[in-house]
Tab-separated table of C-alpha atoms in Angstrom:
chain	number	residue	atom	x	y	z
A	858	MET	CA	-24.568	-3.471	-16.738
A	859	ASN	CA	-27.208	-1.054	-15.539
A	860	THR	CA	-26.156	1.286	-18.332
A	861	ILE	CA	-26.499	-1.514	-20.887
A	862	LEU	CA	-30.082	-2.192	-19.837
A	863	ARG	CA	-31.001	1.461	-19.991
A	864	LEU	CA	-29.635	1.677	-23.511
A	865	ALA	CA	-31.048	-1.643	-24.689
A	866	LEU	CA	-34.692	-1.118	-23.826
A	867	PRO	CA	-36.093	2.386	-24.211
A	868	LEU	CA	-35.363	2.980	-27.887
A	869	ALA	CA	-37.670	0.207	-29.092
A	870	LEU	CA	-39.948	-0.151	-26.076
A	871	LEU	CA	-40.864	3.504	-25.738
A	872	ALA	CA	-41.855	3.878	-29.377
A	873	ALA	CA	-44.907	6.108	-28.924
A	874	PRO	CA	-44.739	9.242	-31.087
A	875	ALA	CA	-44.788	12.551	-29.245
A	876	ALA	CA	-48.236	13.419	-30.576
A	877	ALA	CA	-49.683	10.227	-29.158
A	878	GLN	CA	-47.961	10.543	-25.798
A	879	SER	CA	-48.713	14.195	-25.126
A	880	GLY	CA	-52.463	13.792	-25.437
A	881	ALA	CA	-52.714	10.363	-23.835
A	882	SER	CA	-54.654	10.262	-20.581
A	883	GLU	CA	-55.902	6.690	-20.804
A	884	THR	CA	-54.059	3.669	-19.462
A	885	THR	CA	-53.005	1.493	-22.398
A	886	PRO	CA	-50.687	-1.479	-22.944
A	887	GLN	CA	-48.038	0.982	-24.118
A	888	THR	CA	-48.235	3.252	-21.062
A	889	LEU	CA	-48.288	0.254	-18.736
A	890	ALA	CA	-45.208	-1.201	-20.453
A	891	GLN	CA	-43.437	2.153	-20.125
A	892	GLN	CA	-44.234	2.240	-16.435
A	893	MET	CA	-43.032	-1.325	-15.938
A	894	PHE	CA	-39.819	-0.556	-17.751
A	895	ALA	CA	-39.123	2.420	-15.499
A	896	GLU	CA	-39.850	0.318	-12.426
A	897	ALA	CA	-37.618	-2.492	-13.747
A	898	ASN	CA	-34.730	-0.071	-14.126
A	899	ALA	CA	-35.314	1.162	-10.573
A	900	ALA	CA	-35.335	-2.437	-9.326
A	901	ILE	CA	-32.046	-3.116	-11.085
A	902	GLY	CA	-30.571	-0.053	-9.440
A	903	ASN	CA	-31.587	-1.562	-6.117
A	904	GLU	CA	-30.176	-4.959	-7.148
A	905	ASP	CA	-33.674	-6.451	-6.881
A	906	TYR	CA	-33.321	-8.631	-9.954
A	907	GLU	CA	-36.344	-10.788	-9.238
A	908	ALA	CA	-38.589	-7.712	-9.199
A	909	ALA	CA	-36.990	-6.527	-12.455
A	910	ARG	CA	-37.587	-9.922	-14.038
A	911	ARG	CA	-41.243	-9.973	-12.986
A	912	LEU	CA	-41.808	-6.457	-14.303
A	913	LEU	CA	-40.234	-7.262	-17.670
A	914	GLU	CA	-42.238	-10.485	-17.939
A	915	ALA	CA	-45.420	-8.478	-17.337
A	916	ALA	CA	-44.372	-5.979	-20.018
A	917	LEU	CA	-43.746	-8.882	-22.393
A	918	ASP	CA	-47.314	-10.083	-21.845
A	919	LEU	CA	-48.457	-6.697	-23.157
A	920	LYS	CA	-45.983	-6.600	-26.053
A	921	PRO	CA	-45.404	-10.242	-27.080
A	922	ALA	CA	-42.008	-11.184	-28.528
A	923	HIS	CA	-40.724	-7.642	-28.136
A	924	PRO	CA	-36.959	-7.917	-28.779
A	925	ALA	CA	-35.945	-5.120	-26.418
A	926	ILE	CA	-37.836	-6.663	-23.497
A	927	LEU	CA	-36.327	-10.071	-24.220
A	928	ARG	CA	-32.857	-8.516	-24.325
A	929	GLY	CA	-33.642	-6.879	-21.001
A	930	LEU	CA	-34.540	-10.254	-19.501
A	931	ALA	CA	-31.234	-11.655	-20.726
A	932	ILE	CA	-29.344	-8.798	-19.120
A	933	VAL	CA	-31.216	-9.186	-15.843
A	934	ALA	CA	-30.372	-12.898	-15.856
A	935	LEU	CA	-26.708	-12.023	-16.325
A	936	ARG	CA	-26.766	-9.505	-13.480
A	937	ALA	CA	-28.510	-12.028	-11.241
A	938	GLU	CA	-26.113	-14.785	-12.368
A	939	ASN	CA	-29.147	-16.938	-13.136
A	940	PRO	CA	-28.323	-19.259	-16.066
A	941	GLU	CA	-31.816	-20.754	-16.349
A	942	ASP	CA	-33.381	-17.327	-16.862
A	943	GLY	CA	-30.614	-16.509	-19.342
A	944	PHE	CA	-31.265	-19.667	-21.327
A	945	GLN	CA	-34.997	-18.983	-21.388
A	946	ALA	CA	-34.507	-15.413	-22.633
A	947	LEU	CA	-32.184	-16.518	-25.450
A	948	GLU	CA	-34.390	-19.447	-26.413
A	949	ARG	CA	-37.428	-17.195	-26.642
A	950	MET	CA	-35.479	-14.815	-28.886
A	951	ALA	CA	-34.419	-17.738	-31.053
A	952	ARG	CA	-38.022	-18.958	-31.411
A	953	ALA	CA	-39.186	-15.429	-32.304
A	954	GLY	CA	-36.696	-15.126	-35.160
A	955	ILE	CA	-34.697	-12.396	-33.412
A	956	ALA	CA	-30.977	-11.857	-33.923
A	957	PHE	CA	-28.883	-11.484	-30.767
A	958	ASP	CA	-25.204	-11.939	-29.936
A	959	PRO	CA	-25.114	-14.181	-26.856
A	960	GLU	CA	-21.438	-13.500	-26.142
A	961	PRO	CA	-22.056	-11.461	-22.925
A	962	LEU	CA	-23.826	-14.481	-21.399
A	963	GLU	CA	-21.478	-17.112	-22.779
A	964	ASP	CA	-19.336	-17.713	-19.679
A	965	LEU	CA	-22.384	-17.971	-17.396
A	966	LEU	CA	-24.328	-20.291	-19.690
A	967	ARG	CA	-21.461	-22.506	-20.850
A	968	THR	CA	-20.566	-23.199	-17.252
A	969	ALA	CA	-24.167	-24.261	-16.594
A	970	ASN	CA	-24.749	-26.323	-19.776
A	971	THR	CA	-22.386	-26.165	-22.733
A	972	ALA	CA	-24.575	-28.200	-25.085
A	973	ARG	CA	-27.642	-26.088	-24.369
A	974	PHE	CA	-25.672	-22.878	-24.912
A	975	GLU	CA	-24.258	-24.053	-28.226
A	976	ALA	CA	-27.711	-25.096	-29.385
A	977	VAL	CA	-29.313	-21.722	-28.691
A	978	ALA	CA	-26.290	-19.821	-30.021
A	979	GLY	CA	-26.641	-21.791	-33.238
A	980	GLN	CA	-30.331	-20.996	-33.454
A	981	LEU	CA	-29.688	-17.287	-32.948
A	982	ALA	CA	-27.028	-17.321	-35.649
A	983	ALA	CA	-29.392	-19.149	-38.003
A	984	ASN	CA	-31.942	-16.370	-37.525
A	985	SER	CA	-29.617	-14.060	-39.456
A	986	ALA	CA	-28.691	-16.503	-42.213
A	987	PRO	CA	-29.646	-15.440	-45.749
A	988	VAL	CA	-33.007	-16.698	-47.016
A	989	GLY	CA	-34.582	-16.330	-50.451
A	990	GLN	CA	-33.508	-14.674	-53.646
A	991	ALA	CA	-34.272	-11.348	-55.277
A	992	GLU	CA	-33.243	-9.551	-58.434
A	993	VAL	CA	-31.981	-5.987	-58.467
A	994	VAL	CA	-34.250	-4.228	-60.968
A	995	ALA	CA	-33.293	-0.620	-60.314
A	996	GLU	CA	-30.566	1.425	-58.653
A	997	ILE	CA	-31.581	5.015	-58.085
A	998	ASP	CA	-28.494	7.187	-57.789
A	999	ARG	CA	-30.088	10.424	-56.660
A	1000	PRO	CA	-27.894	12.116	-54.021
A	1001	GLY	CA	-29.866	13.498	-51.097
A	1002	ALA	CA	-33.003	11.524	-51.952
A	1003	LEU	CA	-34.594	9.416	-49.238
A	1004	ILE	CA	-36.620	6.820	-51.159
A	1005	GLU	CA	-39.409	5.217	-49.107
A	1006	GLY	CA	-42.169	3.653	-51.221
A	1007	VAL	CA	-42.615	1.683	-54.428
A	1008	ALA	CA	-45.578	0.722	-56.609
A	1009	ILE	CA	-45.881	-1.239	-59.845
A	1010	ASP	CA	-48.223	-0.618	-62.764
A	1011	ILE	CA	-48.413	-4.240	-63.772
A	1012	GLU	CA	-50.025	-3.499	-67.154
A	1013	THR	CA	-47.125	-1.352	-68.375
A	1014	ASP	CA	-44.343	-2.613	-66.058
A	1015	ARG	CA	-43.667	0.969	-64.948
A	1016	LEU	CA	-42.367	1.455	-61.408
A	1017	PHE	CA	-43.155	4.442	-59.223
A	1018	VAL	CA	-41.034	5.363	-56.211
A	1019	SER	CA	-41.531	8.053	-53.590
A	1020	SER	CA	-39.004	10.511	-52.183
A	1021	VAL	CA	-39.231	11.906	-48.671
A	1022	THR	CA	-36.600	14.599	-49.096
A	1023	GLY	CA	-37.201	15.230	-52.795
A	1024	ARG	CA	-40.957	15.764	-52.258
A	1025	GLU	CA	-41.646	13.891	-55.456
A	1026	ILE	CA	-42.862	10.722	-57.120
A	1027	LEU	CA	-40.399	9.276	-59.600
A	1028	LEU	CA	-41.269	7.124	-62.610
A	1029	LEU	CA	-38.992	4.288	-63.751
A	1030	GLU	CA	-39.720	3.019	-67.243
A	1031	PRO	CA	-39.071	-0.692	-67.920
A	1032	PHE	CA	-36.456	0.154	-70.529
A	1033	ALA	CA	-34.659	2.707	-68.306
A	1034	ARG	CA	-34.982	1.585	-64.702
A	1035	ASP	CA	-31.961	3.592	-63.571
A	1036	GLU	CA	-33.090	6.859	-65.173
A	1037	PRO	CA	-35.887	8.213	-62.953
A	1038	GLN	CA	-38.283	10.793	-64.322
A	1039	VAL	CA	-40.323	13.165	-62.191
A	1040	PHE	CA	-43.963	12.079	-62.243
A	1041	ALA	CA	-45.262	14.531	-59.601
A	1042	ASP	CA	-43.583	16.909	-57.187
A	1043	ARG	CA	-43.994	19.860	-54.828
A	1044	GLU	CA	-45.625	21.869	-57.615
A	1045	ASP	CA	-48.563	19.482	-57.164
A	1046	GLY	CA	-48.666	20.288	-53.449
A	1047	LEU	CA	-46.673	17.295	-52.272
A	1048	TRP	CA	-44.754	17.330	-49.032
A	1049	SER	CA	-42.612	14.301	-48.232
A	1050	VAL	CA	-44.018	11.273	-50.068
A	1051	PHE	CA	-44.291	7.888	-48.336
A	1052	GLY	CA	-46.596	5.067	-49.465
A	1053	LEU	CA	-47.638	4.598	-53.093
A	1054	ALA	CA	-50.177	2.385	-54.834
A	1055	VAL	CA	-51.466	1.924	-58.372
A	1056	ASP	CA	-55.199	1.239	-58.595
A	1057	ASP	CA	-55.814	-0.808	-61.737
A	1058	ARG	CA	-59.548	-0.203	-61.513
A	1059	THR	CA	-59.530	3.610	-61.419
A	1060	ARG	CA	-56.141	4.021	-63.177
A	1061	VAL	CA	-54.959	6.262	-60.377
A	1062	VAL	CA	-51.602	6.535	-58.615
A	1063	TRP	CA	-52.241	7.095	-54.915
A	1064	ALA	CA	-49.682	8.742	-52.631
A	1065	GLY	CA	-49.531	9.457	-48.906
A	1066	SER	CA	-47.785	12.731	-48.140
A	1067	ALA	CA	-46.959	14.757	-45.040
A	1068	ALA	CA	-44.476	17.290	-43.702
A	1069	ILE	CA	-42.020	15.840	-41.179
A	1070	GLU	CA	-38.633	16.903	-39.795
A	1071	GLN	CA	-36.846	15.728	-42.947
A	1072	THR	CA	-39.182	17.650	-45.292
A	1073	PRO	CA	-37.436	20.570	-47.011
A	1074	LEU	CA	-40.019	23.355	-46.675
A	1075	GLU	CA	-39.596	26.727	-48.350
A	1076	ASP	CA	-39.451	29.883	-46.232
A	1077	GLY	CA	-42.964	30.651	-45.067
A	1078	GLU	CA	-44.347	27.337	-46.338
A	1079	THR	CA	-46.638	25.468	-43.981
A	1080	GLY	CA	-46.808	21.726	-43.592
A	1081	GLY	CA	-49.753	19.370	-43.658
A	1082	THR	CA	-50.792	15.900	-44.689
A	1083	ALA	CA	-53.079	14.476	-47.352
A	1084	LEU	CA	-53.840	11.532	-49.579
A	1085	PHE	CA	-53.178	12.391	-53.240
A	1086	ALA	CA	-54.652	10.859	-56.407
A	1087	PHE	CA	-52.844	11.292	-59.743
A	1088	ASP	CA	-53.887	10.228	-63.223
A	1089	LEU	CA	-51.838	7.132	-63.995
A	1090	VAL	CA	-51.171	8.136	-67.616
A	1091	THR	CA	-50.750	11.912	-67.563
A	1092	GLY	CA	-49.548	12.464	-64.006
A	1093	ASP	CA	-52.120	15.222	-63.553
A	1094	LEU	CA	-53.358	15.724	-60.018
A	1095	TYR	CA	-56.912	14.468	-59.810
A	1096	ARG	CA	-57.596	15.372	-56.204
A	1097	ARG	CA	-56.123	15.634	-52.720
A	1098	TYR	CA	-57.991	14.345	-49.695
A	1099	GLU	CA	-57.610	15.915	-46.269
A	1100	ILE	CA	-59.303	15.391	-42.922
A	1101	ASP	CA	-59.314	17.390	-39.707
A	1102	ASP	CA	-56.698	16.513	-37.071
A	1103	ALA	CA	-54.680	14.290	-39.405
A	1104	VAL	CA	-50.930	14.404	-38.743
A	1105	GLN	CA	-49.091	11.987	-41.038
A	1106	ILE	CA	-50.924	9.983	-43.679
A	1107	ALA	CA	-48.210	7.697	-44.967
A	1108	ASP	CA	-49.246	4.088	-45.616
A	1109	PHE	CA	-52.373	2.632	-47.183
A	1110	THR	CA	-53.844	-0.095	-49.323
A	1111	VAL	CA	-56.343	0.053	-52.173
A	1112	ARG	CA	-58.935	-2.468	-53.271
A	1113	ASP	CA	-61.741	-1.969	-55.816
A	1114	GLY	CA	-61.501	1.801	-55.590
A	1115	THR	CA	-61.595	1.931	-51.788
A	1116	VAL	CA	-58.571	3.257	-49.918
A	1117	TYR	CA	-57.659	2.396	-46.323
A	1118	ALA	CA	-54.935	4.627	-44.866
A	1119	SER	CA	-53.057	4.793	-41.580
A	1120	ASP	CA	-51.984	7.939	-39.773
A	1121	SER	CA	-48.864	7.059	-37.817
A	1122	GLN	CA	-48.859	10.125	-35.606
A	1123	ALA	CA	-52.523	10.770	-34.803
A	1124	PRO	CA	-52.805	7.690	-34.697
A	1125	ARG	CA	-55.938	6.739	-36.628
A	1126	VAL	CA	-57.077	4.722	-39.634
A	1127	TYR	CA	-59.087	6.335	-42.449
A	1128	VAL	CA	-61.271	5.038	-45.249
A	1129	LEU	CA	-62.083	6.600	-48.621
A	1130	ASP	CA	-64.845	4.655	-50.355
A	1131	SER	CA	-64.425	6.172	-53.853
A	1132	VAL	CA	-62.364	8.744	-55.723
A	1133	SER	CA	-65.321	11.131	-55.446
A	1134	GLY	CA	-65.730	10.559	-51.718
A	1135	GLU	CA	-64.235	12.049	-48.574
A	1136	LEU	CA	-61.806	10.679	-46.028
A	1137	GLU	CA	-63.520	9.352	-42.913
A	1138	VAL	CA	-62.183	7.929	-39.665
A	1139	LEU	CA	-62.519	4.144	-39.745
A	1140	ALA	CA	-60.904	3.434	-36.380
A	1141	GLU	CA	-59.388	5.428	-33.549
A	1142	ASP	CA	-58.200	3.508	-30.521
A	1143	PRO	CA	-56.138	4.663	-27.520
A	1144	ARG	CA	-54.119	1.437	-27.758
A	1145	PHE	CA	-52.672	2.444	-31.138
A	1146	VAL	CA	-49.043	3.576	-30.839
A	1147	SER	CA	-47.238	3.931	-34.186
A	1148	LEU	CA	-49.319	2.752	-37.142
A	1149	GLN	CA	-47.545	1.743	-40.329
A	1150	GLY	CA	-48.519	-0.533	-43.243
A	1151	VAL	CA	-52.080	-1.611	-44.074
A	1152	ALA	CA	-53.420	-4.825	-45.640
A	1153	LEU	CA	-56.766	-6.502	-46.336
A	1154	ALA	CA	-57.258	-10.178	-45.577
A	1155	ARG	CA	-60.030	-12.508	-44.398
A	1156	GLY	CA	-62.646	-9.765	-44.649
A	1157	ALA	CA	-60.833	-7.437	-42.254
A	1158	LEU	CA	-58.239	-4.693	-42.278
A	1159	TYR	CA	-54.830	-5.324	-40.711
A	1160	VAL	CA	-52.574	-2.489	-39.615
A	1161	ALA	CA	-48.967	-2.836	-38.501
A	1162	ASP	CA	-48.114	-1.091	-35.254
A	1163	TYR	CA	-44.360	-0.644	-34.906
A	1164	ALA	CA	-44.507	-1.030	-31.127
A	1165	MET	CA	-47.361	-3.525	-30.669
A	1166	GLY	CA	-47.631	-5.951	-33.600
A	1167	LEU	CA	-50.690	-6.282	-35.856
A	1168	TRP	CA	-54.121	-4.791	-35.252
A	1169	ARG	CA	-57.250	-6.294	-36.810
A	1170	ILE	CA	-60.098	-3.910	-37.647
A	1171	ASP	CA	-63.462	-5.510	-38.350
A	1172	LEU	CA	-64.908	-3.782	-41.409
A	1173	GLY	CA	-68.453	-4.450	-40.184
A	1174	ASP	CA	-68.614	-3.210	-36.610
A	1175	ARG	CA	-65.183	-1.468	-36.767
A	1176	SER	CA	-64.011	-3.201	-33.592
A	1177	VAL	CA	-60.261	-3.372	-32.983
A	1178	SER	CA	-58.260	-6.301	-31.591
A	1179	LEU	CA	-54.603	-7.246	-31.423
A	1180	VAL	CA	-53.715	-10.230	-33.577
A	1181	ARG	CA	-52.310	-13.119	-31.589
A	1182	GLY	CA	-48.791	-13.716	-32.824
A	1183	GLY	CA	-47.139	-16.956	-33.801
A	1184	ARG	CA	-43.465	-17.839	-33.493
A	1185	GLU	CA	-42.006	-14.893	-35.430
A	1186	SER	CA	-41.895	-11.490	-33.717
A	1187	LEU	CA	-44.358	-8.992	-35.210
A	1188	ILE	CA	-42.660	-6.002	-33.591
A	1189	GLY	CA	-41.070	-3.452	-35.924
A	1190	ILE	CA	-43.136	-4.132	-39.048
A	1191	ASP	CA	-43.166	-1.242	-41.520
A	1192	GLY	CA	-44.484	-2.229	-44.950
A	1193	LEU	CA	-47.618	-4.378	-45.109
A	1194	ARG	CA	-49.576	-5.514	-48.167
A	1195	GLN	CA	-51.907	-8.329	-49.127
A	1196	THR	CA	-51.516	-10.763	-52.009
A	1197	ARG	CA	-54.376	-12.028	-54.138
A	1198	ASP	CA	-54.339	-15.391	-52.369
A	1199	GLY	CA	-54.901	-13.815	-48.943
A	1200	ARG	CA	-51.379	-13.804	-47.548
A	1201	ILE	CA	-50.001	-10.727	-45.834
A	1202	LEU	CA	-46.532	-9.564	-46.830
A	1203	ALA	CA	-44.662	-7.794	-44.045
A	1204	VAL	CA	-41.378	-5.871	-44.108
A	1205	ARG	CA	-39.805	-5.996	-40.659
A	1206	ASN	CA	-37.159	-3.321	-40.157
A	1207	GLY	CA	-37.558	-2.423	-36.472
A	1208	THR	CA	-36.315	-5.814	-35.280
A	1209	ARG	CA	-33.087	-7.506	-36.288
A	1210	PRO	CA	-32.727	-9.222	-38.638
A	1211	HIS	CA	-34.454	-7.122	-41.259
A	1212	GLN	CA	-36.573	-9.356	-43.452
A	1213	VAL	CA	-39.600	-9.802	-45.675
A	1214	MET	CA	-42.041	-12.435	-44.478
A	1215	ALA	CA	-45.406	-13.840	-45.450
A	1216	ILE	CA	-48.015	-14.102	-42.702
A	1217	ASP	CA	-50.822	-16.642	-42.918
A	1218	LEU	CA	-53.780	-16.062	-40.598
A	1219	ASP	CA	-55.985	-18.656	-38.956
A	1220	ALA	CA	-59.535	-19.300	-40.163
A	1221	ASP	CA	-61.148	-16.396	-38.315
A	1222	GLY	CA	-58.283	-13.988	-38.923
A	1223	HIS	CA	-57.608	-13.273	-35.243
A	1224	ALA	CA	-54.291	-15.107	-34.933
A	1225	VAL	CA	-51.184	-15.918	-36.942
A	1226	ALA	CA	-51.289	-19.523	-38.151
A	1227	SER	CA	-47.782	-19.489	-39.641
A	1228	THR	CA	-45.081	-17.258	-41.048
A	1229	GLU	CA	-42.587	-17.805	-43.841
A	1230	VAL	CA	-39.417	-15.757	-44.264
A	1231	LEU	CA	-39.217	-14.861	-47.943
A	1232	LEU	CA	-36.123	-12.675	-48.020
A	1233	ARG	CA	-33.389	-12.048	-45.486
A	1234	GLY	CA	-29.707	-11.230	-45.677
A	1235	HIS	CA	-29.736	-9.907	-49.250
A	1236	PRO	CA	-26.629	-7.723	-49.736
A	1237	ALA	CA	-28.769	-4.672	-50.518
A	1238	MET	CA	-30.653	-5.066	-47.215
A	1239	THR	CA	-27.765	-5.586	-44.819
A	1240	GLY	CA	-26.192	-2.141	-44.458
A	1241	GLU	CA	-26.123	-0.625	-40.975
A	1242	LEU	CA	-27.269	2.756	-42.299
A	1243	ALA	CA	-30.125	1.486	-44.436
A	1244	GLU	CA	-33.298	-0.533	-44.050
A	1245	PRO	CA	-35.976	-2.148	-46.228
A	1246	THR	CA	-39.229	-0.218	-46.079
A	1247	LEU	CA	-42.259	-0.690	-48.327
A	1248	ILE	CA	-43.317	-3.466	-50.682
A	1249	ASP	CA	-45.860	-3.858	-53.500
A	1250	PRO	CA	-46.998	-7.277	-54.756
A	1251	ALA	CA	-48.589	-8.056	-58.113
A	1252	ASP	CA	-48.837	-11.003	-60.480
A	1253	GLY	CA	-46.928	-13.421	-58.258
A	1254	ARG	CA	-44.065	-11.020	-57.640
A	1255	ALA	CA	-43.237	-8.195	-55.254
A	1256	TRP	CA	-41.135	-5.049	-55.482
A	1257	LEU	CA	-39.244	-3.806	-52.442
A	1258	VAL	CA	-37.299	-0.713	-51.438
A	1259	ALA	CA	-34.308	-2.612	-50.058
A	1260	ASN	CA	-32.122	0.056	-48.472
A	1261	ALA	CA	-33.970	3.255	-47.598
A	1262	ALA	CA	-31.421	5.595	-46.026
A	1263	TRP	CA	-33.434	6.703	-42.977
A	1264	PRO	CA	-30.478	6.336	-40.551
A	1265	ARG	CA	-28.539	8.871	-42.646
A	1266	PHE	CA	-31.196	11.568	-42.329
A	1267	PRO	CA	-31.399	13.012	-38.793
A	1268	ALA	CA	-34.562	14.624	-37.492
A	1269	ASP	CA	-32.942	18.084	-37.647
A	1270	GLY	CA	-33.340	18.036	-41.409
A	1271	GLU	CA	-29.603	18.479	-42.051
A	1272	GLY	CA	-28.956	15.079	-43.684
A	1273	PRO	CA	-27.773	13.052	-45.349
A	1274	GLU	CA	-24.806	12.199	-43.164
A	1275	GLY	CA	-21.926	10.521	-44.983
A	1276	GLU	CA	-21.761	9.054	-48.457
A	1277	GLN	CA	-25.114	7.739	-49.635
A	1278	PRO	CA	-25.243	4.667	-51.884
A	1279	ALA	CA	-27.818	4.279	-54.639
A	1280	THR	CA	-31.264	3.123	-53.536
A	1281	VAL	CA	-31.915	-0.443	-54.649
A	1282	ILE	CA	-35.303	-1.787	-55.774
A	1283	LEU	CA	-35.579	-5.577	-55.570
A	1284	GLU	CA	-37.999	-7.894	-57.344
A	1285	ILE	CA	-39.005	-11.052	-55.489
A	1286	ASP	CA	-40.784	-14.084	-56.917
A	1287	LEU	CA	-43.505	-15.047	-54.463
A	1288	PRO	CA	-44.092	-18.716	-53.632
């Protein structure tokens, strides 16, 4: 059982990128949680299960509804043969919308209270039940391509998708969705391409690009990262935007010509106030761990942190605070975008089950008022070696990369491993 705990927790809990960890000298929620995890494992080794439980509870206060910590509490309860703690761990997972197989605890908990066990087991199973509908609008059969991002030009119904391994932006015409054309590629200076956005105001296609382990670099070619702007009609490169000490500009959002971008590895958040401007640092906080998607709502900027939840950045004084979560776990959110009516769309792929959900904030934007699961359990999203990634809403709909093949592409750059299915783009009607 000690081995199970060691495998269950560190992968998700210790999610800080190497760049962030190596230069970190300040005590943060992430470093404290790491320390508590190590001490909890030591306590388990000494069969001090109460100390392990207290340490994991303290870590959970720092990283609310973190699935790995909750699983750890369940395992500690099993080791300690404490059914009440086991019930509480499973019930908290059920409330947070987390999928978990309670079978290892079944004998302990059924003996204590069969009805209570069956109730929580049913709730956990319901967390994985299919929700919502979506239409397959494109299947991109491009062997070796790792498709990450999608953007819609709502005026022409053209879709743009980004390729990490192909180092290109592909264009899908409405009359030929399954016949991608190259819109921009490495000849334009692109490294791996991640987030995309179409700015209706400036008629620009924006792209976040960086060199990572999966980027196929030529001999002697150096990596880098930048925000790129392409002419929406011609595909000509308008400009690339760079900033000192950036590591991986990947995700961003655009409103009225202003771009807000996250750097997952620095980690920082940038702002570009016009196509003729320069990238500037909007926020840099030692508490950031692994920044992902970006959205605007309630007069503030919201940034998904894979390991922490959602950060709120005040656009006036640039202060940073962690959004207080609701019932649904906010850990493992990748894609993040806002809708015109102020909702935040989130793609959660770091916590099972994978799903798309809408987040409604409270009046002051500092807490989650409610969440609504929009899509879960779609056949295109359920493969073990694939995950939904980025989403782009427009005109009451949203387009989603349903099955990005990240698990097939190891960090050594040798992927893909095994047969790779076509990448599916889904269209969702928003409520």
